[in-house]
Coordinates of C-alpha atoms in Angstrom, one line a residue:
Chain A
X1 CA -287.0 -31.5 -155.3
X2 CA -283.6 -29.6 -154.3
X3 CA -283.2 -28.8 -150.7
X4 CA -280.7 -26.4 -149.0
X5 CA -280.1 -26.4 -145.6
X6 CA -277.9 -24.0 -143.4
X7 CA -275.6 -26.5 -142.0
X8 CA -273.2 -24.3 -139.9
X9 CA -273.3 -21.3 -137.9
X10 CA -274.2 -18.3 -140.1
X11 CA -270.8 -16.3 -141.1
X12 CA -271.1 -13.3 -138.8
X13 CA -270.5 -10.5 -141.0
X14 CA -270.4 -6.4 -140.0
X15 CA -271.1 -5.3 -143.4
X16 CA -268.6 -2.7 -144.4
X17 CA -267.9 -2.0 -147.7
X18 CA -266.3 -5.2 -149.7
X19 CA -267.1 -7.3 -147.4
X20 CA -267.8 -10.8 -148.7
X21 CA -270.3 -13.8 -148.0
X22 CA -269.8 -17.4 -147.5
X23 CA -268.5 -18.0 -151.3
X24 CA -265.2 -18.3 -151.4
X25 CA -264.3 -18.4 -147.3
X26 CA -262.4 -21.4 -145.7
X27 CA -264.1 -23.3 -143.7
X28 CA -264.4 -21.2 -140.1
X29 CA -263.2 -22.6 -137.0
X30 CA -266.8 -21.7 -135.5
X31 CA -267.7 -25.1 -137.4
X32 CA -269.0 -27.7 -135.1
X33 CA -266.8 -31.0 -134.7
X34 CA -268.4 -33.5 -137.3
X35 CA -269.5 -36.4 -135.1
X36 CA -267.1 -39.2 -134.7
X37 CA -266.6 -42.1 -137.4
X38 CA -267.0 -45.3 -135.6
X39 CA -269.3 -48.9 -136.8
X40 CA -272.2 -47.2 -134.0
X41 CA -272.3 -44.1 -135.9
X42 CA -272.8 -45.2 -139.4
X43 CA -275.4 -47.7 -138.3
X44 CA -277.3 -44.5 -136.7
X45 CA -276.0 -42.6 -140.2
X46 CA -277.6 -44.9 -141.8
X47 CA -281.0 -44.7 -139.9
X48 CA -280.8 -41.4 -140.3
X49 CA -280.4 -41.1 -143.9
X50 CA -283.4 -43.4 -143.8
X51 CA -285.3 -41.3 -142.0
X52 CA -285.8 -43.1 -139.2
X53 CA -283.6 -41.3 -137.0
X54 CA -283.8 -37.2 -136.2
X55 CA -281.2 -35.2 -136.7
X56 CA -280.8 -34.5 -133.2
X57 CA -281.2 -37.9 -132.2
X58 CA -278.3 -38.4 -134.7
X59 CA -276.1 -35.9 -132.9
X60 CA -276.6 -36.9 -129.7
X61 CA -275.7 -40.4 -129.4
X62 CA -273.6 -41.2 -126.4
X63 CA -270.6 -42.1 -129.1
X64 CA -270.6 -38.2 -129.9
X65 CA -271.2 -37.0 -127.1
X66 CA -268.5 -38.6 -125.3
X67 CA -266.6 -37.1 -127.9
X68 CA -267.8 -33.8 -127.3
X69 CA -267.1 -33.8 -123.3
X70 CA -263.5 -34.7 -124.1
X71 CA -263.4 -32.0 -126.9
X72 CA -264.7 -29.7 -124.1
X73 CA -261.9 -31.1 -121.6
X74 CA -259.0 -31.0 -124.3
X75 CA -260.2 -27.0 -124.7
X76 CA -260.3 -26.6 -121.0
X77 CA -256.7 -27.7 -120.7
X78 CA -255.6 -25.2 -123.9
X79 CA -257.3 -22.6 -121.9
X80 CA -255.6 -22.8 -118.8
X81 CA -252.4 -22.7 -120.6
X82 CA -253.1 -19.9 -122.4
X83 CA -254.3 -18.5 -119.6
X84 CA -250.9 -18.8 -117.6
X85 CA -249.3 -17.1 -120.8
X86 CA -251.4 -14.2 -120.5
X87 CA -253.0 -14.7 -123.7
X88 CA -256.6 -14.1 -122.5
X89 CA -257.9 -13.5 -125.9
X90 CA -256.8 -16.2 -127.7
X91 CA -257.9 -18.4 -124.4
X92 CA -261.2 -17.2 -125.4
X93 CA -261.3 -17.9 -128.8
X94 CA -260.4 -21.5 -128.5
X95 CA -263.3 -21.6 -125.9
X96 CA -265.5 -20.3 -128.7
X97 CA -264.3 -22.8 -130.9
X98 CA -266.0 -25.6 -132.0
X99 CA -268.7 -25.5 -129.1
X100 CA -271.7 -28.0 -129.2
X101 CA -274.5 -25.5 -130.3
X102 CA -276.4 -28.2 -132.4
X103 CA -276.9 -30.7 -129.4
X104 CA -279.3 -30.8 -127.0
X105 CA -277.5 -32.0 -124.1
X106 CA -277.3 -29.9 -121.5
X107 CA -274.4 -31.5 -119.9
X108 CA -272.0 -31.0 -122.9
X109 CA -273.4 -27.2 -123.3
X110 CA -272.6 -26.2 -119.7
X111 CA -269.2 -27.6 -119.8
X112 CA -268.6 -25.3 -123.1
X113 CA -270.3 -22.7 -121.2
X114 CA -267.9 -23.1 -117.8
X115 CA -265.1 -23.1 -120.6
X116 CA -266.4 -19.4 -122.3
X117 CA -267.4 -18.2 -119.1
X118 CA -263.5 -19.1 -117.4
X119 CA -261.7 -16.8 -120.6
X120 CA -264.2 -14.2 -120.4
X121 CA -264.1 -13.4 -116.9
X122 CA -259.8 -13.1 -117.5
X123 CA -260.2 -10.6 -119.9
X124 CA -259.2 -7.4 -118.2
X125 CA -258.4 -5.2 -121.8
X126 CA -261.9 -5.2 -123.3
X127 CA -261.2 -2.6 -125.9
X128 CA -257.8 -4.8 -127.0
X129 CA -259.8 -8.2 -127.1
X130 CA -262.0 -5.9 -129.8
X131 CA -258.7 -5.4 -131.6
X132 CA -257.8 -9.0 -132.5
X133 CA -260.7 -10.9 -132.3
X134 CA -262.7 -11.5 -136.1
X135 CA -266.0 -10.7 -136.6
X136 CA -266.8 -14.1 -137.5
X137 CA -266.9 -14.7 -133.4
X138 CA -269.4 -12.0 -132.5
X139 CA -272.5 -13.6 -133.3
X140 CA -271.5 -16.7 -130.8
X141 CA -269.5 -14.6 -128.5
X142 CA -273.3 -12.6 -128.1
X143 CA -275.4 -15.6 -126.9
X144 CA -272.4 -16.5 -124.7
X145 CA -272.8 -13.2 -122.9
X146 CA -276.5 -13.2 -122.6
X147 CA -275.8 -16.9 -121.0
X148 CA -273.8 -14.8 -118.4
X149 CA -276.4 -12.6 -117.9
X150 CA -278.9 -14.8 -117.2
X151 CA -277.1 -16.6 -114.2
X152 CA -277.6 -13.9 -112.5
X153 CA -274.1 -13.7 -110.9
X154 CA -272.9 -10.3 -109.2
X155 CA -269.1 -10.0 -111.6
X156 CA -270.1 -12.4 -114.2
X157 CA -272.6 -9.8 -115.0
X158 CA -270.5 -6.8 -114.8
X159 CA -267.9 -8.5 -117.1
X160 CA -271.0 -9.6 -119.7
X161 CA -272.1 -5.6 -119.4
X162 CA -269.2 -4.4 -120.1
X163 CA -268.6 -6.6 -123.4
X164 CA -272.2 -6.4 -124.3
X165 CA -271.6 -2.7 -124.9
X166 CA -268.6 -2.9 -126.6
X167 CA -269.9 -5.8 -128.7
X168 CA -273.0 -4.0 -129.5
X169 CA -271.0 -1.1 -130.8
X170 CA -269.2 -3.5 -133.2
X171 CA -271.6 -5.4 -134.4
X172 CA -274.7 -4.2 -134.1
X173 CA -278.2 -4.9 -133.5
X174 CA -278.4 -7.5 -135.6
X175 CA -275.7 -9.5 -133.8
X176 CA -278.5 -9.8 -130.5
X177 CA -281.4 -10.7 -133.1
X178 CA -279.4 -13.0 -134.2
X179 CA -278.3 -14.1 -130.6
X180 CA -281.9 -14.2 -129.6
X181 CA -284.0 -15.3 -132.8
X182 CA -281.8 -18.5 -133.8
X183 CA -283.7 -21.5 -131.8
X184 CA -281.3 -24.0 -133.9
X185 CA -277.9 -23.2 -132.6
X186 CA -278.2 -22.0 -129.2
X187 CA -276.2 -22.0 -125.9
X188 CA -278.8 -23.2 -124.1
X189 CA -280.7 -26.2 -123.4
X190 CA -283.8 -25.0 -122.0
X191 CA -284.5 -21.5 -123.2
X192 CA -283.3 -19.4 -120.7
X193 CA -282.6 -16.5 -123.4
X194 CA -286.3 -15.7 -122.9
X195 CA -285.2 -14.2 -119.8
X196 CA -282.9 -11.9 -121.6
X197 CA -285.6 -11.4 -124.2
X198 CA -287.6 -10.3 -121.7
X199 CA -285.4 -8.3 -120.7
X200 CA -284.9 -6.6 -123.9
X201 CA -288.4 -6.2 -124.7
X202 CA -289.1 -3.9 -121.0
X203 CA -286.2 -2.0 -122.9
X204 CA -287.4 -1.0 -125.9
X205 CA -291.0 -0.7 -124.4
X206 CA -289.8 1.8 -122.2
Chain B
X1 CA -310.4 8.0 -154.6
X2 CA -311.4 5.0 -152.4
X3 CA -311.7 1.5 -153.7
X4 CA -314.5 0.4 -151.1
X5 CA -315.4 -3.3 -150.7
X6 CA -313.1 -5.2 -148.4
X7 CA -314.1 -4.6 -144.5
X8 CA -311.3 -5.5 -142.9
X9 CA -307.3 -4.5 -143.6
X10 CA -306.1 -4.8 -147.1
X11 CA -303.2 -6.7 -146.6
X12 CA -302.6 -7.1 -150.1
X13 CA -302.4 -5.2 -153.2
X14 CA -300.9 -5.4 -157.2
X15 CA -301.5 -3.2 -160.1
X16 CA -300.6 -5.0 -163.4
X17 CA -298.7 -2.7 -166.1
X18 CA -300.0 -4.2 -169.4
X19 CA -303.6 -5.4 -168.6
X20 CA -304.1 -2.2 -165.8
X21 CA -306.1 -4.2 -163.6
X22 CA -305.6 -4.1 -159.6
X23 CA -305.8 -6.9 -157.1
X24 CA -306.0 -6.7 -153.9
X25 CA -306.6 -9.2 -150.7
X26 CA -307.4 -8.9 -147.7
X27 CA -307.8 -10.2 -143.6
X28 CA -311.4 -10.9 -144.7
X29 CA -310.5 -13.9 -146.5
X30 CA -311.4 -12.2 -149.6
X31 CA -310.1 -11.3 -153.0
X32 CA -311.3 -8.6 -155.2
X33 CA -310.1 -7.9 -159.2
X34 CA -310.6 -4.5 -159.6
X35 CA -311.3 -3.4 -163.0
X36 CA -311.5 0.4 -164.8
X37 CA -314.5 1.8 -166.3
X38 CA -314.2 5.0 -167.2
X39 CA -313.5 7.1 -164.0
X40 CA -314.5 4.4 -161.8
X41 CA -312.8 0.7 -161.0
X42 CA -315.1 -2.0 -160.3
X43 CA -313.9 -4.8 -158.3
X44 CA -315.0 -9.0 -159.0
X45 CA -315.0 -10.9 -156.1
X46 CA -312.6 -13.9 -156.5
X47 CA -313.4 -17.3 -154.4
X48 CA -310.5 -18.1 -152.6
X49 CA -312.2 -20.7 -149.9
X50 CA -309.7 -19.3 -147.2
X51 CA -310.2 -19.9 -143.6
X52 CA -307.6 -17.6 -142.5
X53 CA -306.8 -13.8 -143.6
X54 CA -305.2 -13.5 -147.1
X55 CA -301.7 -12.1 -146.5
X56 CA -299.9 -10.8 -150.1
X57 CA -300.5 -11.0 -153.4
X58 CA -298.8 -10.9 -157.1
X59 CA -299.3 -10.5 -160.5
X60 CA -297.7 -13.3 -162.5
X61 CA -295.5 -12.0 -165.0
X62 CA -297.6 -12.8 -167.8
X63 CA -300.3 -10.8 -166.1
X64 CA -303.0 -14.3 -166.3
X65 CA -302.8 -14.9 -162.6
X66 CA -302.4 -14.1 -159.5
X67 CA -300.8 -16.0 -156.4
X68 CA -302.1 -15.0 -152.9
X69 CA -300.2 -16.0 -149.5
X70 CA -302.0 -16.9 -146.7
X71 CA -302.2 -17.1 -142.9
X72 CA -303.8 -20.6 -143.9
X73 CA -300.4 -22.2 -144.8
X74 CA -301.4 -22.3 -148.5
X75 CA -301.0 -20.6 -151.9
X76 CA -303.5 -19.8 -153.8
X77 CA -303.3 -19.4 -157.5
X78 CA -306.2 -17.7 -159.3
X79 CA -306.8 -17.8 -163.2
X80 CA -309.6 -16.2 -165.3
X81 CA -311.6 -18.8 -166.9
X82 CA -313.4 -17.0 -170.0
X83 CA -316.4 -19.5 -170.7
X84 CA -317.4 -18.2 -167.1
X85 CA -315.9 -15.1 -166.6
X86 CA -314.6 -15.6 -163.6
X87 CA -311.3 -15.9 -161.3
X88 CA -311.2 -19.8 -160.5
X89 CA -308.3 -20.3 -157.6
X90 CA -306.1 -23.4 -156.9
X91 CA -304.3 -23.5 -153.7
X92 CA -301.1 -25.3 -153.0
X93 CA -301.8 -26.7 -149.5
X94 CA -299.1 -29.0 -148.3
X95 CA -296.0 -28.2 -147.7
X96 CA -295.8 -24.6 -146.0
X97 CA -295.9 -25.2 -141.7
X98 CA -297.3 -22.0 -141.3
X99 CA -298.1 -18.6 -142.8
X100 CA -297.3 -17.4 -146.2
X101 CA -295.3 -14.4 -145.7
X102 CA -295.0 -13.2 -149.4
X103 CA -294.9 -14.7 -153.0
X104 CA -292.7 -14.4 -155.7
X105 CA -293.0 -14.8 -159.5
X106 CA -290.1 -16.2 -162.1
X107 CA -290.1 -14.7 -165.4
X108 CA -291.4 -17.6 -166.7
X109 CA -294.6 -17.3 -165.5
X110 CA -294.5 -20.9 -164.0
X111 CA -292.6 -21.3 -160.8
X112 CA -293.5 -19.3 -157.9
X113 CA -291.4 -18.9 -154.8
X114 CA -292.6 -18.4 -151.5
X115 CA -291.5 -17.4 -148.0
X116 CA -293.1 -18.2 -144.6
X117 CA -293.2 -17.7 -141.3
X118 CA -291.8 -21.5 -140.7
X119 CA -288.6 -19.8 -141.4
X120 CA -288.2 -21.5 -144.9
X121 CA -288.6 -21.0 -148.9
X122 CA -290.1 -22.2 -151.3
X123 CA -290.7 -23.0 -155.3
X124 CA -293.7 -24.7 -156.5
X125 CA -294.6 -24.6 -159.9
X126 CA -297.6 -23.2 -160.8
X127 CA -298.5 -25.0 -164.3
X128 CA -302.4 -25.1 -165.2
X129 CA -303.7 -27.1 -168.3
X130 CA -305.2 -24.2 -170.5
X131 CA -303.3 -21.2 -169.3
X132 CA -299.4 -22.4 -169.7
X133 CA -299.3 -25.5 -171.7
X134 CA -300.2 -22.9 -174.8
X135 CA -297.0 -21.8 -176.7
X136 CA -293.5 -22.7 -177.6
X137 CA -292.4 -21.8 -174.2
X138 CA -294.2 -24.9 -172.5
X139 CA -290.4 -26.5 -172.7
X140 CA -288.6 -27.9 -169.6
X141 CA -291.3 -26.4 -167.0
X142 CA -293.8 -29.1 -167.9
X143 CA -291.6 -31.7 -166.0
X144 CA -293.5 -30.5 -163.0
X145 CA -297.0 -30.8 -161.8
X146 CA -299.1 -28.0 -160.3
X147 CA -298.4 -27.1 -156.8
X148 CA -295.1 -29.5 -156.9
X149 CA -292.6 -28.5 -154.7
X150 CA -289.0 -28.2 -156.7
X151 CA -286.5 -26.7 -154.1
X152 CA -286.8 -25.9 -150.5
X153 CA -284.0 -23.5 -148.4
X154 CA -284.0 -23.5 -145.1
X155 CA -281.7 -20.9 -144.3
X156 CA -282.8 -18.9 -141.6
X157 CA -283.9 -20.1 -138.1
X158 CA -286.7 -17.7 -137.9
X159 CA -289.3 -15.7 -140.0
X160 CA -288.7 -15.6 -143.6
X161 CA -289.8 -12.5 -145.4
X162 CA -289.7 -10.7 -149.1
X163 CA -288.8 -13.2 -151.6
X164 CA -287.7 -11.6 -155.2
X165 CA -286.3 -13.1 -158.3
X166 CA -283.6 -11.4 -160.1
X167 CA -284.8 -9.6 -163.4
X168 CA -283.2 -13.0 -165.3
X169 CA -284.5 -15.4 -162.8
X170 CA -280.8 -16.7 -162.0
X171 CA -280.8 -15.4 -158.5
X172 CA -283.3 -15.9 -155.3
X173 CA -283.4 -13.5 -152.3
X174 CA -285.5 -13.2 -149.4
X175 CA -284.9 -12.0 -146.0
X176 CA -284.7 -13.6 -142.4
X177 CA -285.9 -11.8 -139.2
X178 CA -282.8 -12.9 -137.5
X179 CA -281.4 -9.8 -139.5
X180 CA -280.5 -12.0 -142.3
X181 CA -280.5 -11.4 -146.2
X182 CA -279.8 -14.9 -148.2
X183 CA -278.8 -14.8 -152.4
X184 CA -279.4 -17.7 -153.5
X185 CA -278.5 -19.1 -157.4
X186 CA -279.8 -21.5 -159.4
X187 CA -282.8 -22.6 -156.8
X188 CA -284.1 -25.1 -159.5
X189 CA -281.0 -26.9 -160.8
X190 CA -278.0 -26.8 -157.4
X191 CA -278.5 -23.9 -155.4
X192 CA -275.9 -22.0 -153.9
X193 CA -276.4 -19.5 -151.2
X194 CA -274.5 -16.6 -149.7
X195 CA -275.7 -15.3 -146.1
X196 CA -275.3 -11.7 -145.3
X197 CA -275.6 -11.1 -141.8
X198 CA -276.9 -7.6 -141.2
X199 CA -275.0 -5.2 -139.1
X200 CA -278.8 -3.5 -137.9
X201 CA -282.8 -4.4 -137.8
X202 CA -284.1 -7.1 -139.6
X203 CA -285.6 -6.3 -143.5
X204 CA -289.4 -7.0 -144.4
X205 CA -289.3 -6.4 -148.5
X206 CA -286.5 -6.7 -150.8
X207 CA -286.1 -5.4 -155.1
X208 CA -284.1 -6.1 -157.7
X209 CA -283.4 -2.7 -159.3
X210 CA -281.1 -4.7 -161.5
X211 CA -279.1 -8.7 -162.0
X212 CA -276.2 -7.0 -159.6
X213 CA -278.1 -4.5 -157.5
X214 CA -280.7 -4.9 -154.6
X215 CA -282.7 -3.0 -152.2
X216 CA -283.7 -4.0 -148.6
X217 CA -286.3 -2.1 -146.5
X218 CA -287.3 -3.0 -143.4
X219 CA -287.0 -1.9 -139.7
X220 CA -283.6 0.8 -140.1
X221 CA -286.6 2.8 -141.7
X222 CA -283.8 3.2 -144.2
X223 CA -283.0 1.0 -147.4
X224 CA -280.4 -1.1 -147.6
X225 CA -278.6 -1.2 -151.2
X226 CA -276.8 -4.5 -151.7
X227 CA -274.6 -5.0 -154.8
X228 CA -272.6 -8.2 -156.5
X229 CA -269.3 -7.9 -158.2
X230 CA -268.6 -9.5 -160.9
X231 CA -268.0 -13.2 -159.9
X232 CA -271.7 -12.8 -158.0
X233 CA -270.5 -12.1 -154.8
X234 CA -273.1 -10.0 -152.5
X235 CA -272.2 -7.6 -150.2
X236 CA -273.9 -4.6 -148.6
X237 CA -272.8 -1.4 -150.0
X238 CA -274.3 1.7 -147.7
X239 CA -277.9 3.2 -146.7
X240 CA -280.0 5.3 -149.5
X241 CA -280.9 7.6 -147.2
X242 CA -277.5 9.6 -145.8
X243 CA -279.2 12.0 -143.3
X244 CA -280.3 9.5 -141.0
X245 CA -278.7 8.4 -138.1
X246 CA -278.2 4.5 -137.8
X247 CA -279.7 2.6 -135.4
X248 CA -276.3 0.8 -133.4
X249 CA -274.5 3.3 -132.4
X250 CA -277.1 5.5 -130.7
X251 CA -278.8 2.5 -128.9
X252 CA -275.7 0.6 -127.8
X253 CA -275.3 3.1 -125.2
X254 CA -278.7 3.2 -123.9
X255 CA -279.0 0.0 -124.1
X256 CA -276.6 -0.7 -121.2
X257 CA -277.3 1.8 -119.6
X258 CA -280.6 0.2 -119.1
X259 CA -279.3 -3.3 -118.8
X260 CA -276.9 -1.8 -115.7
X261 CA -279.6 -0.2 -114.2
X262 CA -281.4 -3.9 -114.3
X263 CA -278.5 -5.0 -112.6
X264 CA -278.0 -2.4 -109.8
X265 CA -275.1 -1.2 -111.6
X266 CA -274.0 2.8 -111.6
X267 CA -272.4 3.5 -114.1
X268 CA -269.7 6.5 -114.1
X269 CA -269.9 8.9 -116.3
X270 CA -273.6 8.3 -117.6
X271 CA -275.9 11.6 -118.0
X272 CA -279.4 10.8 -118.1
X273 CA -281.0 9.5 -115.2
X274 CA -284.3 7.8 -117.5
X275 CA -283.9 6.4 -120.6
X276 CA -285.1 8.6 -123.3
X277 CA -286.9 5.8 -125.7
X278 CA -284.7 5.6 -129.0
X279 CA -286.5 6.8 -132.1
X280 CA -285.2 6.6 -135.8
X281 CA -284.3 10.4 -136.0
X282 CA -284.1 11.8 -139.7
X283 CA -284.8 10.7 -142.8
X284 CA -287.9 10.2 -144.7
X285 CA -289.6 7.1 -142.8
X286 CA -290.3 7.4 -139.1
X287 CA -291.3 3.8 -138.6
X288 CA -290.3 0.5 -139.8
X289 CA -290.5 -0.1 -144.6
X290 CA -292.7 -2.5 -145.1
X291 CA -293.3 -2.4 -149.0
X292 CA -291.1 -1.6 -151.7
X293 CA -292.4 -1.0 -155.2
X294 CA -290.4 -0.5 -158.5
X295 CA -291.7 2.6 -160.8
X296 CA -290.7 1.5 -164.5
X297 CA -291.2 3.8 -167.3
X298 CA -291.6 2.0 -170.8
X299 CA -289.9 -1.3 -170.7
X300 CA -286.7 -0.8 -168.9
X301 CA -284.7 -3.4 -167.3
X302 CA -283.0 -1.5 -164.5
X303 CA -285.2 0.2 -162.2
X304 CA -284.3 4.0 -161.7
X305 CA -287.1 5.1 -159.7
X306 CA -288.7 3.2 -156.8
X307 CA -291.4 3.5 -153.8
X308 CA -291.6 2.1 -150.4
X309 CA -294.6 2.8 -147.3
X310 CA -294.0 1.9 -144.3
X311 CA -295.8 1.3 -140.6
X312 CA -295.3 5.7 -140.5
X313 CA -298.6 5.8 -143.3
X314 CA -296.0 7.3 -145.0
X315 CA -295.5 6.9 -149.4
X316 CA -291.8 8.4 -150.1
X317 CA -290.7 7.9 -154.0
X318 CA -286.7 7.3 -154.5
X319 CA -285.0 8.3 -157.2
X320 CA -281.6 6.2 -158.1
X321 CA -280.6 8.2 -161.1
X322 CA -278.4 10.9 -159.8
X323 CA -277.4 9.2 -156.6
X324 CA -276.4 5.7 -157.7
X325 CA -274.5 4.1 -160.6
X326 CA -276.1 0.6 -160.9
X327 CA -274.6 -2.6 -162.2
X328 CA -276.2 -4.2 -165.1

């Protein structure tokens, strides 16, 4: 039988009127790195294919994930850059970029995460980062922000507040659903959004 | 009237046009055919073997049987055998990881699509020697066994709710609870599928009011009216129901004020001191759609008039005629 499988982030949309789906976008930025070509990776390809292999197992041999730390390194350098230009927005969208939401490594997702967390915390002009950054960031951007919330952190929780609101103004409740129901493409390794779950559901309780 | 017999909730329930009979199932396990006799409808227990609550149920277009979701991770497919007079059920019971959230019949009266709560959908064909294999129609459909899976989606990474055909059969829809609605075309030969993410709550039930136009309903207590243009592109298009208030704006606010007041945070400029719990104001549903239901007069193709109920125990009948132009 036929069988369709959402392979990348799903586009994050605000509907307004004429906006359009996934038919006829390029290819978004969001996309995850394919893992590296290499004689180690096909043979695993090839396992995989076979069904002897997960997916995850697939995606998280050391070939790609060495790939992925120097990914995350070559960002970290853009961002500091960027940074010095005052370009604090555009810092944070190549920290949002390609980041390793399919592995399970933890290692590789807390190195994105000190990457996100080092443009968000330089953005001083929330209202302006609104301005120029797409929608197709905000459903990413949210589970970044609920990573910040959970550390617990005295500013890094001020500055997740204060683009949580704006955020939620923009995109709308469906953009934290999505944050908090998608168990495929996550931020975490260990589920630490049930924290902020929890957190959500004293809200609405109360 | 009350239609007594079930004794637990009626999870369930489908009225077919042409043959007027009812069906509904039920958290007892049990399925009844409910038939009219003069001023009074008497119901014919259907075997169903379940050992888990029966969940939603459909008339097949043909009106000869009846699929039935349930919390047992099957489908069951009941027929009426003549020579006994009775409703004989087959159930589909591999393939679905958890509960069958709803069920959804092609025109053709064969393939049945289903959604679950493992996130995914399906389409099985439902084909049974003596029922379908009469007719000219028989055709490509006979490739496939009963209870054969043909196409799987997995779209959504969480709860997969009200699957619908399109009146032709060309497109799929269902809805995700990660405030998701997927189109998807040609499920059975390559299917293509365009993700909507939803600016508010998740949707439960979903209509086809025509090939271009759809309805959600579903947690904004409100409906949703989704449209495609003319190279099949969905998009959402606005609420039915103008005087109420959406959702996001209202609670973005509260919400962090709440969250700052987790945090130890004052916030300047904030009013309230408690946070007044946020309730869909307006509108004709208080509390989250769970059901929509076309009303067809004669044999239309675009539905003008539909109902939805909802958590609120509340019926409300919508009228598209005067509001709405709708694409063919």
């Amino acid at each position: 039988g036929k069988s369709l499988t959402a392979c990348s982030e799903p586009s994050s949309l605000a509907p307004q009127p004429g906006s359009v789906g996934d038919r006829g976008r390029r290819p978004s930025p969001l996309c995850e790195p394919p893992p590296r070509s290499n004689q180690k990776t096909q043979h695993c390809l090839a396992l995989l294919v076979a069904g002897e292999m997960s997916s995850a197992a697939y995606l998280d041999t050391d070939e790609n994930l060495e790939a992925l730390i120097s990914r995350i390194e070559q960002k970290s350098r853009k961002i500091e850059t960027l940074l010095k230009q005052s370009k604090p927005v555009e810092a944070l969208k190549t920290a949002l970029e390609g980041s390793p939401l399919k592995t399970r490594d933890e290692r590789c997702k807390s190195a994105n995460w000190i990457v996100v967390h080092r443009a968000m915390m330089a953005i001083r002009d929330i209202d302006g980062m609104f301005n120029s950054l797409d929608t197709e960031y905000y459903d990413i951007l949210m589970k970044y922000l609920y990573r910040g919330l959970s550390t617990g952190d005295r500013p890094t929780c001020d500055q997740c507040l204060k683009i949580h609101e704006k955020l939620t103004e923009r995109a709308g409740l469906g953009c934290i659903l999505r944050s908090l129901a998608d168990t495929v493409n996550t931020v975490f390794v260990v589920d630490k959004s049930i924290v902020a779950y929890l957190q959500l559901v004293w809200l609405v309780a109360s | 009237m009350f239609l007594q017999r079930h004794d637990q909730i009626v999870s369930g329930i489908d009225w077919s046009r042409s043959s007027n009979k009812i069906v509904t199932v039920s958290h007892d396990r049990n399925s009844y055919v409910w038939t009219q006799e003069g001023q009074d409808w008497v119901p014919t227990l259907v075997i169903l073997k379940l050992n888990r609550a029966a969940l939603c149920v459909h008339w097949s277009p043909k009106e000869n049987k009846f699929a039935v979701g349930s919390g047992a991770k099957s489908v069951s497919i009941c027929y009426y055998e003549q020579e006994n007079n009775w409703w004989i059920s087959k159930v589909i019971r591999k393939k679905h990881e958890s509960s069958v959230t709803s069920v959804a019949w092609h025109p053709n009266n064969i393939h049945l699509a289903t959604t679950s709560t493992d996130g995914k959908c399906r389409v099985f064909s439902t084909i049974i020697k003596g029922v379908d294999t009469r007719g000219p129609q028989a055709g490509a459909s006979v490739d496939w066994k009963f209870g054969e899976q043909i196409a799987q989606l997995d779209l959504s990474p969480t709860w997969a709710f009200g699957v619908r055909w399109s009146p032709s059969g060309k497109t799929l829809a269902y809805a995700g609870h990660s405030s998701m609605i997927y189109f998807v075309d040609d499920v059975e030969g390559s299917p293509a599928a365009q993700n909507l993410a939803l600016r508010d709550l998740p949707l439960r039930d979903i209509l086809f009011v025509s090939e271009k136009m759809a309805i959600g309903v579903g947690f904004d207590c409100n409906p949703l009216i989704f449209a495609a243009d003319e190279t099949g592109l969905w998009s959402f298009v606005r609420y039915l129901d103008e005087r109420k208030v959406t959702p996001s704006t209202s609670k973005a606010s509260q919400l962090s004020e709440a969250l700052g007041k987790l945090y130890g945070q004052s916030r300047q400029g904030s009013s309230s001191d408690t946070v007044e719990p946020s309730k869909p104001r307006g509108g004709a549903h208080e509390n989250c759609i769970t059901c929509i239901v076309p009303l067809r007069k004669g044999s239309e193709s675009i539905v003008k008039r539909f109902s939805t109920s909802g958590l609120d125990g509340k019926i409300v009948v919508w009228d598209l005629e005067n509001h709405i132009t709708i694409p063919k």
